[in-house]
Amino acid sequence: MELTPQVRKILSWYESDSPGTKANLSRILMHGRLGGSGRLLILPVDQGFEHGPARSFAINAPAYDPHYHFQLALDAGLSAYAAPLGMIEAGAGTFAGAIPTILKVNSSNSLAQAKDQAVTGSVREALRLGCSAIGFTIYPGSDHAFAMMEEIAAMAAEAKSYGLAVVIWSYPRGHLSKPGETAIDITAYAAHMAALLGAHIIKVKPPTEALEQDEAKKVYEKQKVDVSTLKARIAHIMQSAFNGRRIVVFSGGAAKDTEGVLEEARGIRDGGGTGMIIGRNSFQRKREDALKLLDSLIKIFLGQG
Amino acid sequence: MELTPQVRKILSWYESDSPGTKANLSRILMHGRLGGSGRLLILPVDQGFEHGPARSFAINAPAYDPHYHFQLALDAGLSAYAAPLGMIEAGAGTFAGAIPTILKVNSSNSLAQAKDQAVTGSVREALRLGCSAIGFTIYPGSDHAFAMMEEIAAMAAEAKSYGLAVVIWSYPRGHLSKPGETAIDITAYAAHMAALLGAHIIKVKPPTEALEQDEAKKVYEKQKVDVSTLKARIAHIMQSAFNGRRIVVFSGGAAKDTEGVLEEARGIRDGGGTGMIIGRNSFQRKREDALKLLDSLIKIFLGQG
Amino acid sequence: MELTPQVRKILSWYESDSPGTKANLSRILMHGRLGGSGRLLILPVDQGFEHGPARSFAINAPAYDPHYHFQLALDAGLSAYAAPLGMIEAGAGTFAGAIPTILKVNSSNSLAQAKDQAVTGSVREALRLGCSAIGFTIYPGSDHAFAMMEEIAAMAAEAKSYGLAVVIWSYPRGHLSKPGETAIDITAYAAHMAALLGAHIIKVKPPTEALEQDEAKKVYEKQKVDVSTLKARIAHIMQSAFNGRRIVVFSGGAAKDTEGVLEEARGIRDGGGTGMIIGRNSFQRKREDALKLLDSLIKIFLGQG
Amino acid sequence: MELTPQVRKILSWYESDSPGTKANLSRILMHGRLGGSGRLLILPVDQGFEHGPARSFAINAPAYDPHYHFQLALDAGLSAYAAPLGMIEAGAGTFAGAIPTILKVNSSNSLAQAKDQAVTGSVREALRLGCSAIGFTIYPGSDHAFAMMEEIAAMAAEAKSYGLAVVIWSYPRGHLSKPGETAIDITAYAAHMAALLGAHIIKVKPPTEALEQDEAKKVYEKQKVDVSTLKARIAHIMQSAFNGRRIVVFSGGAAKDTEGVLEEARGIRDGGGTGMIIGRNSFQRKREDALKLLDSLIKIFLGQG
Amino acid sequence: MELTPQVRKILSWYESDSPGTKANLSRILMHGRLGGSGRLLILPVDQGFEHGPARSFAINAPAYDPHYHFQLALDAGLSAYAAPLGMIEAGAGTFAGAIPTILKVNSSNSLAQAKDQAVTGSVREALRLGCSAIGFTIYPGSDHAFAMMEEIAAMAAEAKSYGLAVVIWSYPRGHLSKPGETAIDITAYAAHMAALLGAHIIKVKPPTEALEQDEAKKVYEKQKVDVSTLKARIAHIMQSAFNGRRIVVFSGGAAKDTEGVLEEARGIRDGGGTGMIIGRNSFQRKREDALKLLDSLIKIFLGQG
């Protein structure tokens, strides 16, 4: 399929990457109903690892089945599907080539104390399973942040050498207040560090107006950085991601009502965010409702909502 | 894109392959205007290596430019584009992810005497360049056949370990008469050996009615194997390729008139051949004529011609 | 370009290095407006990692764009540009060969508690990105100092085996008073340890008159080591860097007024320091102002100011 | 140094290469008096290996000294200097970073019978010696051609993985008539095969009007490919090198009179050839005469002669 | 021991080598009675491999004992001792550190037909045995010459990476007349190729006035290269060894009378040759006679004879 000008432009930002990595980014950017628009909507299903199966799937029991999520992403016309090893293994044959996949190569769980994750996948497994990218979470602010950064630095270099793309979930936590985890200064910082670590796609949470660090607060106030609206905050995150030269997708966060999700999506779109990565808000609804919500989101990112 | 029943069936034949390899086969099978039909039309451009640039491109000078072929394959809605290292390198960035590519990893040339080829590519290069498969030529009947088979056996195993697919061009030559090179017994044998070597996609020439080997001839006659029509011969080749459990594409060979090509295509289609790999007959025509011919071929394989 | 006597002399100090490493040092020493003078002015942009994007770039918003810094270093006629992986990746293609680059392979951030850094780059990435050197920070005095030294010892050996040069940022912190971090005895010690670790280029902060360690204090006083002026202190640092046989560049530190920077530069020059590495004081001004300041600094190091 | 539009355009052709490889190409393209013009003039000194020391250097005895050639290339303002291992080792320290070097990694000699070369260098040696590229000779038409192609295919992949560039000397010989070795069809074929093997820079001999292969002859005549002038033939070679998307330099061949060399240079320039690689015609003259000749050549390629 | 100006100058020629390799060269150059003079006298004992034990040692039976040769080299004050693996293993403990050793890593024998040698040692074995260098024979002109060159190219790179020195015995044979094997043009060529292959120390036979190659003959005559005396021929060999930038030692060849050996030594000395490598002429005499001869040779190279 002929690459669109939007996709060509995005690929041009990744000027140090091999054609293999560009091809995998292109597959994600050209896939689904947002294919070619330069926008992304990704389905992540790592909630089972993070919170346990019942907390994740009991509300919509068909979602216990790994095939459910591949099919949902496919039917909704999403850009890609991201999940840990086992979830991908359980469907990668049936859905081979049907939708780009992202192997989430580290994972946490709610039984653990440490603000860390276990490396549970690898670049070679991603190749074996036909994935287009690896995904990795860092916790800036955690006592484990340096170790996590070293893990993804090594895995990212390996992934790129094989033509895969790299997605970094940058989730501040640790030596931070709870509101600080999504404060605008911290989120911008988190996005920037992911970019510096060599991520092709960055995932952060939609930021609030809060300002966590005193030194940063002074700057935001003195330089009059506009953080008053979601749109403005998203624009600031994009600026912090190499002046918009990196793809940034925002999570939907905890399940919320439909209009709340759509409103957030409009803010992300209007601020120039690349798109969303939406897990619980999709698979924790009935399939029809999820498809309806995802359809609305796609329309928003296509400028039709 | 939802895999079609035809593609699901084809993928089911490759039951020992990883999801990565299946995904790459799927990308080829789902791409272009034949995407999902279970049929394939592939553009190969290794003529420059085989016969030199002027013999390949002088008749249609824009074809000297490597981008021309990527664009032709894309515009015609073909399934994949196959070429040696330099040709892929020269366009793999611009056309990243736009069309599946096959890195031809060995090549011959018309200055050489030996019925052999040089290994000029590698699996790591195929990954770097974002290719879905490697392609390799063997010359059954040549004094170099065992060495060539050993090369592809090793490279195929490596390719599969990284989730790539393997295409084998099986071209008998050497201790054979000239007509024997395309005789039905020899072509069936060539297809079968390629399958036995682990090829996912097999390329052979359309076979003639000739029978080269005496022992084979006896059997064909005694068992009344029907080789009287192209359709019957194609059906026999498919039978020889694991009773149709392997993808087989047939070359168009030297440039010929349009009706000759189309008639051959109908025979291939009716005999159950997967499709064609058509080089000189496409890029040695003016672009408009090539697009018209390729459109006709696609219609034939879609059952519309 | 014919190497100047000054550059030949400097290269002669690195008598155990391969021609590859010498060539990379030479590229840095021969580049820009100070090329051939034996002096260096380097642009480092790791502030985004260290302090976050807004604190680094909000004051001069075009600096959010990675290309801005390559272009600034180029237009100002600087010797080299140093930055973490993502910043280099985002411009290394566009500016290939236009200016020597230094890949900063470890980085800290202001969300972290530990006086440590994460290893976020590698020698192979430096080669892939066309860098002339790797850069690494050690924190002598920190509980992590031994681990950091072991990391750079291993990476420096690898870098040298591939013909790259090694830059060590030696920043004392940890079991030290705040004034002690820039005390003359500690800074001299930091420079000496970097030299002992095999650095080709050493970066320290301009030292103050303070003396941190009691045993050192006795010696400085007994031996009447002159530390009364910046010039004298710089001379002592150079002496501590193998009697001037190693390149030492001094940081400009936090943004300050122009005359303060120029005065410091004169002290560095007069004390025989090789040059400066000047980040915030350049990119946290408007581009025109930065170019003017850098022009003044170059003139100082050329003996014209 | 700011890359010129000409150099940016050339680098854009190498769209699959890493910034490291682009930086090394850029160093060659930006160096010397032709720096930035998009033209190249390279000094190769492998004559000692090919023909022995006296035949190479007795006519100009200072040329026995390896330093002589580095200095000549430097003083004449050439783009790069290419030589076998020992010649580079003997001067790479003294001239570190002063001029881009190309390590010729295989070599023949006039005591040998086989139309082959010995691999006498390696990628790791090129890195150790600070070279920007490796150089390799293939003999298309020789019984050893496939083996040579396999050697450079493997070494080129390795070189690219470390950010080096690749130069291929493509010299047809073997199953060819003597005039056939420089025939236009054969030379175009030789350039095309080097491009297909992944060369960044291709070196061939200026072609004659002769046509060696019958099948090719028919095409050249039927398609009326203009081969009547050197300019037209050079243009055809460039066309055969991916429609001008690859750098091609032409050898000066055996020493000849000055006007003969200059006339050839004008033909190469007017046909769009990238430049020349001129060995015997430079170092087999007195230094003053060589400098004068090289000055004339540079002026020609700058459009001033 | 303070390095002498002569040794410093010699070491300066090896400008691309590591201090480790320089230290091993220095050990040889500073050892024995010629230590520091810039001259060398080396004892090689590979005759047993080349011609069998009786032909080598029966005339002086104590020489059957490997310790005999270590002791002889030591007592005579020679520069180094070179031998195949077993000979070194048999004495390397007893004489550990007493005299520099060179592990001859390939060897021929008189039962063999091919003009080739077997690789019988390795760099790792040389390190295990405390050797300062590896020694390797090439046969330029042989059908095996390319393979031999590839072997030493790889082993030399490995040896240098471990800080060892490399000695190449360059002995033309094969497609040459018998007198051609020691002809001046061929010997100069042999020395030059060894230098190009990266040898630190080159060993050739003293050349005769003969000229073997027609093309070379024309040049020698036209350029009036003086080959009339041994002194002139040695000077030409040194010139061919990078204008004297490489150490060249000359073999004594077949056993001859004392005065013949001394006369040859004077020619080598006067022509600027570095020294001699003298096997059969030393150990095929009684120990007292050998010591007397070696004493005379040392005096000659010290300018005392």
PDB file of N, CA, C and O in Angstrom, chain E residues 31-73:
ATOM      1  N   HIS E  31      68.181  -7.324  22.855  1.00  0.00           N
ATOM      2  CA  HIS E  31      68.758  -8.522  23.443  1.00  0.00           C
ATOM      3  C   HIS E  31      70.110  -8.877  22.819  1.00  0.00           C
ATOM      4  O   HIS E  31      70.357  -8.622  21.651  1.00  0.00           O
ATOM      5  N   GLY E  32      70.951  -9.525  23.608  1.00  0.00           N
ATOM      6  CA  GLY E  32      72.185 -10.115  23.100  1.00  0.00           C
ATOM      7  C   GLY E  32      73.260  -9.083  22.826  1.00  0.00           C
ATOM      8  O   GLY E  32      73.146  -7.910  23.191  1.00  0.00           O
ATOM      9  N   ARG E  33      74.281  -9.535  22.143  1.00  0.00           N
ATOM     10  CA  ARG E  33      75.431  -8.667  21.932  1.00  0.00           C
ATOM     11  C   ARG E  33      75.135  -7.557  20.918  1.00  0.00           C
ATOM     12  O   ARG E  33      75.798  -6.529  20.898  1.00  0.00           O
ATOM     13  N   LEU E  34      74.126  -7.784  20.062  1.00  0.00           N
ATOM     14  CA  LEU E  34      73.737  -6.720  19.121  1.00  0.00           C
ATOM     15  C   LEU E  34      72.653  -5.821  19.727  1.00  0.00           C
ATOM     16  O   LEU E  34      72.187  -4.887  19.070  1.00  0.00           O
ATOM     17  N   GLY E  35      72.255  -6.112  20.961  1.00  0.00           N
ATOM     18  CA  GLY E  35      71.178  -5.355  21.627  1.00  0.00           C
ATOM     19  C   GLY E  35      71.428  -3.857  21.597  1.00  0.00           C
ATOM     20  O   GLY E  35      72.476  -3.381  22.045  1.00  0.00           O
ATOM     21  N   GLY E  36      70.501  -3.126  21.045  1.00  0.00           N
ATOM     22  CA  GLY E  36      70.600  -1.666  20.999  1.00  0.00           C
ATOM     23  C   GLY E  36      71.266  -1.133  19.755  1.00  0.00           C
ATOM     24  O   GLY E  36      71.189   0.065  19.464  1.00  0.00           O
ATOM     25  N   SER E  37      71.892  -2.033  18.977  1.00  0.00           N
ATOM     26  CA  SER E  37      72.639  -1.559  17.795  1.00  0.00           C
ATOM     27  C   SER E  37      71.725  -1.315  16.603  1.00  0.00           C
ATOM     28  O   SER E  37      72.146  -0.743  15.598  1.00  0.00           O
ATOM     29  N   GLY E  38      70.508  -1.819  16.683  1.00  0.00           N
ATOM     30  CA  GLY E  38      69.626  -1.721  15.518  1.00  0.00           C
ATOM     31  C   GLY E  38      69.877  -2.848  14.528  1.00  0.00           C
ATOM     32  O   GLY E  38      69.283  -2.878  13.457  1.00  0.00           O
ATOM     33  N   ARG E  39      70.745  -3.765  14.890  1.00  0.00           N
ATOM     34  CA  ARG E  39      71.046  -4.929  14.036  1.00  0.00           C
ATOM     35  C   ARG E  39      70.541  -6.195  14.717  1.00  0.00           C
ATOM     36  O   ARG E  39      70.381  -6.218  15.943  1.00  0.00           O
ATOM     37  N   LEU E  40      70.320  -7.226  13.937  1.00  0.00           N
ATOM     38  CA  LEU E  40      69.786  -8.483  14.475  1.00  0.00           C
ATOM     39  C   LEU E  40      70.549  -9.684  13.939  1.00  0.00           C
ATOM     40  O   LEU E  40      70.950  -9.717  12.772  1.00  0.00           O
ATOM     41  N   LEU E  41      70.677 -10.677  14.795  1.00  0.00           N
ATOM     42  CA  LEU E  41      71.191 -11.978  14.363  1.00  0.00           C
ATOM     43  C   LEU E  41      70.319 -13.028  15.050  1.00  0.00           C
ATOM     44  O   LEU E  41      70.285 -13.118  16.283  1.00  0.00           O
ATOM     45  N   ILE E  42      69.591 -13.781  14.226  1.00  0.00           N
ATOM     46  CA  ILE E  42      68.573 -14.699  14.746  1.00  0.00           C
ATOM     47  C   ILE E  42      68.937 -16.131  14.393  1.00  0.00           C
ATOM     48  O   ILE E  42      69.390 -16.410  13.288  1.00  0.00           O
ATOM     49  N   LEU E  43      68.710 -17.038  15.354  1.00  0.00           N
ATOM     50  CA  LEU E  43      68.934 -18.462  15.091  1.00  0.00           C
ATOM     51  C   LEU E  43      67.600 -19.137  14.783  1.00  0.00           C
ATOM     52  O   LEU E  43      66.713 -19.181  15.646  1.00  0.00           O
ATOM     53  N   PRO E  44      67.438 -19.678  13.569  1.00  0.00           N
ATOM     54  CA  PRO E  44      66.216 -20.413  13.238  1.00  0.00           C
ATOM     55  C   PRO E  44      66.546 -21.899  13.179  1.00  0.00           C
ATOM     56  O   PRO E  44      67.558 -22.295  12.586  1.00  0.00           O
ATOM     57  N   VAL E  45      65.726 -22.716  13.789  1.00  0.00           N
ATOM     58  CA  VAL E  45      65.953 -24.161  13.673  1.00  0.00           C
ATOM     59  C   VAL E  45      64.671 -24.852  13.243  1.00  0.00           C
ATOM     60  O   VAL E  45      63.933 -25.425  14.033  1.00  0.00           O
ATOM     61  N   ASP E  46      64.383 -24.725  11.953  1.00  0.00           N
ATOM     62  CA  ASP E  46      63.251 -25.457  11.383  1.00  0.00           C
ATOM     63  C   ASP E  46      63.736 -26.459  10.342  1.00  0.00           C
ATOM     64  O   ASP E  46      62.940 -27.028   9.611  1.00  0.00           O
ATOM     65  N   GLN E  47      65.042 -26.684  10.334  1.00  0.00           N
ATOM     66  CA  GLN E  47      65.611 -27.628   9.366  1.00  0.00           C
ATOM     67  C   GLN E  47      65.088 -29.033   9.558  1.00  0.00           C
ATOM     68  O   GLN E  47      64.916 -29.781   8.602  1.00  0.00           O
ATOM     69  N   GLY E  48      64.892 -29.430  10.827  1.00  0.00           N
ATOM     70  CA  GLY E  48      64.386 -30.776  11.095  1.00  0.00           C
ATOM     71  C   GLY E  48      63.056 -31.008  10.415  1.00  0.00           C
ATOM     72  O   GLY E  48      62.824 -32.077   9.837  1.00  0.00           O
ATOM     73  N   PHE E  49      62.208 -30.018  10.437  1.00  0.00           N
ATOM     74  CA  PHE E  49      60.911 -30.137   9.762  1.00  0.00           C
ATOM     75  C   PHE E  49      61.116 -30.136   8.243  1.00  0.00           C
ATOM     76  O   PHE E  49      60.539 -30.946   7.511  1.00  0.00           O
ATOM     77  N   GLU E  50      61.985 -29.271   7.785  1.00  0.00           N
ATOM     78  CA  GLU E  50      62.160 -29.081   6.334  1.00  0.00           C
ATOM     79  C   GLU E  50      62.885 -30.264   5.665  1.00  0.00           C
ATOM     80  O   GLU E  50      62.540 -30.662   4.569  1.00  0.00           O
ATOM     81  N   HIS E  51      63.918 -30.780   6.357  1.00  0.00           N
ATOM     82  CA  HIS E  51      64.773 -31.786   5.706  1.00  0.00           C
ATOM     83  C   HIS E  51      64.944 -33.075   6.481  1.00  0.00           C
ATOM     84  O   HIS E  51      65.655 -33.972   6.055  1.00  0.00           O
ATOM     85  N   GLY E  52      64.383 -33.204   7.619  1.00  0.00           N
ATOM     86  CA  GLY E  52      64.522 -34.404   8.446  1.00  0.00           C
ATOM     87  C   GLY E  52      65.666 -34.268   9.422  1.00  0.00           C
ATOM     88  O   GLY E  52      66.581 -33.453   9.224  1.00  0.00           O
ATOM     89  N   PRO E  53      65.664 -35.078  10.491  1.00  0.00           N
ATOM     90  CA  PRO E  53      66.620 -34.909  11.582  1.00  0.00           C
ATOM     91  C   PRO E  53      68.060 -35.233  11.191  1.00  0.00           C
ATOM     92  O   PRO E  53      68.986 -34.477  11.512  1.00  0.00           O
ATOM     93  N   ALA E  54      68.271 -36.307  10.463  1.00  0.00           N
ATOM     94  CA  ALA E  54      69.640 -36.690  10.158  1.00  0.00           C
ATOM     95  C   ALA E  54      70.308 -35.659   9.254  1.00  0.00           C
ATOM     96  O   ALA E  54      71.439 -35.245   9.485  1.00  0.00           O
ATOM     97  N   ARG E  55      69.577 -35.231   8.232  1.00  0.00           N
ATOM     98  CA  ARG E  55      70.149 -34.227   7.328  1.00  0.00           C
ATOM     99  C   ARG E  55      70.437 -32.939   8.084  1.00  0.00           C
ATOM    100  O   ARG E  55      71.278 -32.140   7.684  1.00  0.00           O
ATOM    101  N   SER E  56      69.725 -32.715   9.167  1.00  0.00           N
ATOM    102  CA  SER E  56      69.893 -31.474   9.914  1.00  0.00           C
ATOM    103  C   SER E  56      70.953 -31.590  11.003  1.00  0.00           C
ATOM    104  O   SER E  56      71.780 -30.690  11.182  1.00  0.00           O
ATOM    105  N   PHE E  57      70.943 -32.744  11.706  1.00  0.00           N
ATOM    106  CA  PHE E  57      71.709 -32.780  12.952  1.00  0.00           C
ATOM    107  C   PHE E  57      72.804 -33.838  13.034  1.00  0.00           C
ATOM    108  O   PHE E  57      73.635 -33.808  13.952  1.00  0.00           O
ATOM    109  N   ALA E  58      72.842 -34.794  12.125  1.00  0.00           N
ATOM    110  CA  ALA E  58      73.807 -35.889  12.259  1.00  0.00           C
ATOM    111  C   ALA E  58      75.239 -35.368  12.252  1.00  0.00           C
ATOM    112  O   ALA E  58      76.115 -35.897  12.943  1.00  0.00           O
ATOM    113  N   ILE E  59      75.479 -34.340  11.528  1.00  0.00           N
ATOM    114  CA  ILE E  59      76.840 -33.798  11.409  1.00  0.00           C
ATOM    115  C   ILE E  59      77.332 -33.203  12.726  1.00  0.00           C
ATOM    116  O   ILE E  59      78.526 -33.041  12.936  1.00  0.00           O
ATOM    117  N   ASN E  60      76.394 -32.901  13.648  1.00  0.00           N
ATOM    118  CA  ASN E  60      76.743 -32.304  14.948  1.00  0.00           C
ATOM    119  C   ASN E  60      75.707 -32.799  15.953  1.00  0.00           C
ATOM    120  O   ASN E  60      74.780 -32.098  16.330  1.00  0.00           O
ATOM    121  N   ALA E  61      75.918 -34.052  16.390  1.00  0.00           N
ATOM    122  CA  ALA E  61      74.877 -34.789  17.107  1.00  0.00           C
ATOM    123  C   ALA E  61      74.281 -34.083  18.323  1.00  0.00           C
ATOM    124  O   ALA E  61      73.081 -34.241  18.595  1.00  0.00           O
ATOM    125  N   PRO E  62      75.020 -33.280  19.074  1.00  0.00           N
ATOM    126  CA  PRO E  62      74.371 -32.614  20.217  1.00  0.00           C
ATOM    127  C   PRO E  62      73.174 -31.766  19.802  1.00  0.00           C
ATOM    128  O   PRO E  62      72.295 -31.488  20.619  1.00  0.00           O
ATOM    129  N   ALA E  63      73.139 -31.384  18.527  1.00  0.00           N
ATOM    130  CA  ALA E  63      72.047 -30.521  18.041  1.00  0.00           C
ATOM    131  C   ALA E  63      70.726 -31.254  17.922  1.00  0.00           C
ATOM    132  O   ALA E  63      69.696 -30.642  17.637  1.00  0.00           O
ATOM    133  N   TYR E  64      70.752 -32.601  18.115  1.00  0.00           N
ATOM    134  CA  TYR E  64      69.469 -33.308  18.190  1.00  0.00           C
ATOM    135  C   TYR E  64      68.660 -32.839  19.403  1.00  0.00           C
ATOM    136  O   TYR E  64      67.446 -32.967  19.441  1.00  0.00           O
ATOM    137  N   ASP E  65      69.359 -32.320  20.393  1.00  0.00           N
ATOM    138  CA  ASP E  65      68.702 -31.911  21.648  1.00  0.00           C
ATOM    139  C   ASP E  65      68.185 -30.477  21.552  1.00  0.00           C
ATOM    140  O   ASP E  65      68.962 -29.549  21.325  1.00  0.00           O
ATOM    141  N   PRO E  66      66.890 -30.277  21.733  1.00  0.00           N
ATOM    142  CA  PRO E  66      66.338 -28.925  21.610  1.00  0.00           C
ATOM    143  C   PRO E  66      67.030 -27.919  22.523  1.00  0.00           C
ATOM    144  O   PRO E  66      67.161 -26.746  22.152  1.00  0.00           O
ATOM    145  N   HIS E  67      67.451 -28.370  23.706  1.00  0.00           N
ATOM    146  CA  HIS E  67      68.112 -27.416  24.611  1.00  0.00           C
ATOM    147  C   HIS E  67      69.396 -26.861  24.007  1.00  0.00           C
ATOM    148  O   HIS E  67      69.807 -25.741  24.308  1.00  0.00           O
ATOM    149  N   TYR E  68      70.021 -27.660  23.144  1.00  0.00           N
ATOM    150  CA  TYR E  68      71.272 -27.237  22.521  1.00  0.00           C
ATOM    151  C   TYR E  68      71.117 -25.872  21.833  1.00  0.00           C
ATOM    152  O   TYR E  68      71.969 -24.996  21.956  1.00  0.00           O
ATOM    153  N   HIS E  69      70.000 -25.691  21.143  1.00  0.00           N
ATOM    154  CA  HIS E  69      69.830 -24.484  20.327  1.00  0.00           C
ATOM    155  C   HIS E  69      69.523 -23.257  21.178  1.00  0.00           C
ATOM    156  O   HIS E  69      70.026 -22.162  20.919  1.00  0.00           O
ATOM    157  N   PHE E  70      68.675 -23.444  22.192  1.00  0.00           N
ATOM    158  CA  PHE E  70      68.443 -22.336  23.136  1.00  0.00           C
ATOM    159  C   PHE E  70      69.796 -21.892  23.713  1.00  0.00           C
ATOM    160  O   PHE E  70      70.096 -20.702  23.771  1.00  0.00           O
ATOM    161  N   GLN E  71      70.594 -22.892  24.148  1.00  0.00           N
ATOM    162  CA  GLN E  71      71.858 -22.581  24.815  1.00  0.00           C
ATOM    163  C   GLN E  71      72.835 -21.908  23.843  1.00  0.00           C
ATOM    164  O   GLN E  71      73.543 -20.966  24.213  1.00  0.00           O
ATOM    165  N   LEU E  72      72.833 -22.411  22.605  1.00  0.00           N
ATOM    166  CA  LEU E  72      73.730 -21.836  21.595  1.00  0.00           C
ATOM    167  C   LEU E  72      73.377 -20.368  21.339  1.00  0.00           C
ATOM    168  O   LEU E  72      74.243 -19.485  21.330  1.00  0.00           O
ATOM    169  N   ALA E  73      72.094 -20.106  21.159  1.00  0.00           N
ATOM    170  CA  ALA E  73      71.647 -18.736  20.878  1.00  0.00           C
ATOM    171  C   ALA E  73      72.001 -17.821  22.048  1.00  0.00           C
ATOM    172  O   ALA E  73      72.434 -16.668  21.866  1.00  0.00           O
TER     173      ALA E  73
END
